């Protein structure tokens, strides 16, 4: 048997960077096509976020240069605010560093490892540093960034300064990557950018393909969306660990202040209630009879906290104990106490979490995006009001439908999470499940496989429940699936109205012709019967038909406006 | 011996009047034109056909048409074509009547069939489209197809001392040879100059009618033979009606003793569902039935010349079908709700047989003309 000491000879502390270098798949670097898409995704996402935070309509240019077999230079340039010099090595070099990771905020990325992951990917495949050219308005800075894998640190290996006579502002990064492939598949760069353009109609996106072809996805909306705002977590959506750590970091003076100040929907009154619930829970745990215990839990769930308390002798003492706990400094909160708080939260009732931090694309912008990029003949969008899943995590669902026009035959599902296109793992995604659960025939889509139909689904949340680290598939949470379904049906109803209307118009024309073709026959017969002139009779009939159809059309328009 | 059948006083007068048809056609034409001028959707009100709009009038004892109307609009996708066809046919009828010409249903169809300019559609695609339009016109205008100078194929003939004026010709139907006079499709314009018979005997089969003529039954009994040759055509039914109401002739019907024969009788007497709207003009509820009856079989010893009813009797598995089913249906008819008829029909089912008119030839060729009919008719042994 080997000695423990011997075994631990090989034991080594692995840096975060090292971990991700070995587990690139978790960041989306799997497969030659997907890896390239991921690199571009990280760069473009950063650009979009930066522009939005600065309130600038994004202008993003992606360029691909083929340097050899499966060897490309990827250039992404934006007109964003630029990166201050001292942050360059952090932005590009350090994993798990960013402006959002530690906040309860809706964001395109989540862990803040995006672009540094791309830099690392470039570095490990081509050995080359990433070239960053940026300006915040002053001089232009050109820097070559590498990652010190062992230390998890960015390193600017070379830096140059250039004058900026034209006042250019923005960021351009150039990465050299190998083991990737550019193809025009549904998982490729072209498709990814197209989907991004649809969900971000305020962005102008250009792509120069390796063969030099320029593809432009023009801006179709002038309105730059407001950047998302931070939201305090909702009591129902937190884990013990969250409470424990938040308490550690909090600058509030007491646990009570901490709870009121750093959680949403938590007030003075709610803390009083919380004290009673914690006390009740403590007392219930002292009960030895399992059946009685069960009953008490149930009554607590029904909100009968006072009655539960009163059923124990000397309960005021326990309540006072718990009340004292609320007065101590939050950093003194123990793990056990945090656990008690979270458990009590589960039994309590809270208002639904605030949703002001959610930033949906919006019905109007979805329509603009779909219309601008896909050139359909009909488009509609539905943004549902925010809802909550697993008790306290707000989310919102949006759906867009584009039909006909330049869209090719066949059903296409465009999936998004927080506006980010999801290209992989469609099969297991809640969006796919929801769209399949809809009976399209009911909406006059007889054969979806041969109908020019595009369905866009965007799930917005501060915490999108992805199924894996690849972040390409949303877990089938029941609340989310229901919302998606409702949104699809809502939008599909409008599609149905449109399709029926189209049929109706065609039908009307055909109907009118039916009547008109009989007029000469009728006129001749009536002329024989009455002795009046055939031509005059025909005119009466044609005029009559015309008036009737005109009346019908105006009547219909009025109805649809009021509806 | 007093005769049980007597001529009565006439109840109706010869009423053929082509101007009535013309003025009704014009009325409708003008109405339609007015409606269109005023921006109204022009329409025709056409009494509905079919079982749902038919009832048995107990008082008059005929099948009558109800008052359900179907409105046929011009500006209605489902109606437009028929609306056009109705007008086309109306115009055609106007020309026919005005020019005193007659056309068969088939001629009317061909005359009006043409391609609608600018389309690949015809005004009428086949005769199944034009025939119902003509029926619609009959019901809508309240005139007979014959009055519109549209005729069906002729069937049936008469023989007897009756003088008829048909246009410029005048003739006696007992002086046209053994074949008698073939009843034309339309009998409206015929006038009865002289009617020297006591009653009309309506005979189902031509063979029996021929037999009676050969045996000089019409002369001997002073009767008019009307051969229907199966189900009576409209011309024959109309002729019977006119002879009864305009000339007061009693009508006696002589058919096979089977469900079909009884149905022929029922049609002459009470009318049919199809032509219920014409019952006023086609039916003769006072008609009576002489035979064949089930009683005749025993009475005249015809047991050997009966035939089995077709189908499965009601008490057997799978029954009733065929003849049995029809008999049971007839038993339900309001006009067969008389004990005499119920008895006959029940007997037929019980015996499971039918008997043809020609079976009487089993006795002798003369038997029917010399014994069977004179006996029954003169003794008044008739069924209501």
Short mmCIF file of C-alpha atoms in Angstrom, two decimals, chain A residues 507 511 514-522 524-532 537 540-541 544-545 548-549 552, chain B residues 26 29-30 32-33 36-37 39-41 74-77 80-81 83-84 87 90-91 94-95 114 116-117 119 123:
data_model
loop_
_atom_site.label_atom_id
_atom_site.label_comp_id
_atom_site.label_asym_id
_atom_site.label_seq_id
_atom_site.Cartn_x
_atom_site.Cartn_y
_atom_site.Cartn_z
CA UNK A 507 -60.92 34.69 -51.18
CA UNK A 511 -65.55 35.72 -54.72
CA UNK A 514 -67.43 34.61 -59.18
CA UNK A 515 -70.19 37.14 -59.07
CA UNK A 516 -68.87 39.26 -61.86
CA UNK A 517 -68.53 36.40 -64.28
CA UNK A 518 -72.25 35.69 -64.03
CA UNK A 519 -73.26 39.26 -64.72
CA UNK A 520 -73.36 39.07 -68.55
CA UNK A 521 -75.55 35.95 -68.39
CA UNK A 522 -77.85 37.50 -65.84
CA UNK A 524 -79.04 38.95 -70.98
CA UNK A 525 -81.72 36.90 -69.24
CA UNK A 526 -83.13 39.88 -67.37
CA UNK A 527 -83.16 41.87 -70.55
CA UNK A 528 -85.35 39.21 -72.13
CA UNK A 529 -87.61 39.13 -69.09
CA UNK A 530 -88.00 42.88 -68.61
CA UNK A 531 -87.21 44.40 -71.97
CA UNK A 532 -84.56 46.70 -70.48
CA UNK A 537 -78.65 45.95 -66.45
CA UNK A 540 -76.49 47.93 -62.26
CA UNK A 541 -75.14 44.58 -61.21
CA UNK A 544 -73.98 46.71 -56.87
CA UNK A 545 -71.14 44.19 -56.48
CA UNK A 548 -71.11 45.65 -51.49
CA UNK A 549 -67.46 44.67 -51.46
CA UNK A 552 -67.50 44.88 -46.50
CA UNK B 26 -91.98 39.45 -66.05
CA UNK B 29 -87.70 39.99 -63.64
CA UNK B 30 -88.78 43.51 -62.81
CA UNK B 32 -85.02 41.65 -59.38
CA UNK B 33 -84.04 44.65 -61.45
CA UNK B 36 -80.38 45.73 -57.78
CA UNK B 37 -81.04 49.34 -58.70
CA UNK B 39 -78.55 48.38 -53.93
CA UNK B 40 -80.37 45.43 -52.46
CA UNK B 41 -79.19 41.90 -52.88
CA UNK B 74 -77.42 36.68 -56.10
CA UNK B 75 -74.62 37.89 -53.82
CA UNK B 76 -73.94 34.64 -52.09
CA UNK B 77 -71.18 32.37 -53.25
CA UNK B 80 -74.90 32.89 -57.35
CA UNK B 81 -74.64 30.14 -59.92
CA UNK B 83 -79.43 32.41 -59.30
CA UNK B 84 -77.99 32.88 -62.76
CA UNK B 87 -82.84 33.61 -64.65
CA UNK B 90 -86.90 31.98 -66.94
CA UNK B 91 -85.84 33.86 -70.05
CA UNK B 94 -90.60 33.27 -71.73
CA UNK B 95 -89.47 32.74 -75.29
CA UNK B 114 -72.92 27.36 -73.12
CA UNK B 116 -69.60 31.57 -69.75
CA UNK B 117 -67.39 34.09 -71.57
CA UNK B 119 -64.21 31.33 -67.98
CA UNK B 123 -73.93 27.83 -67.58
#
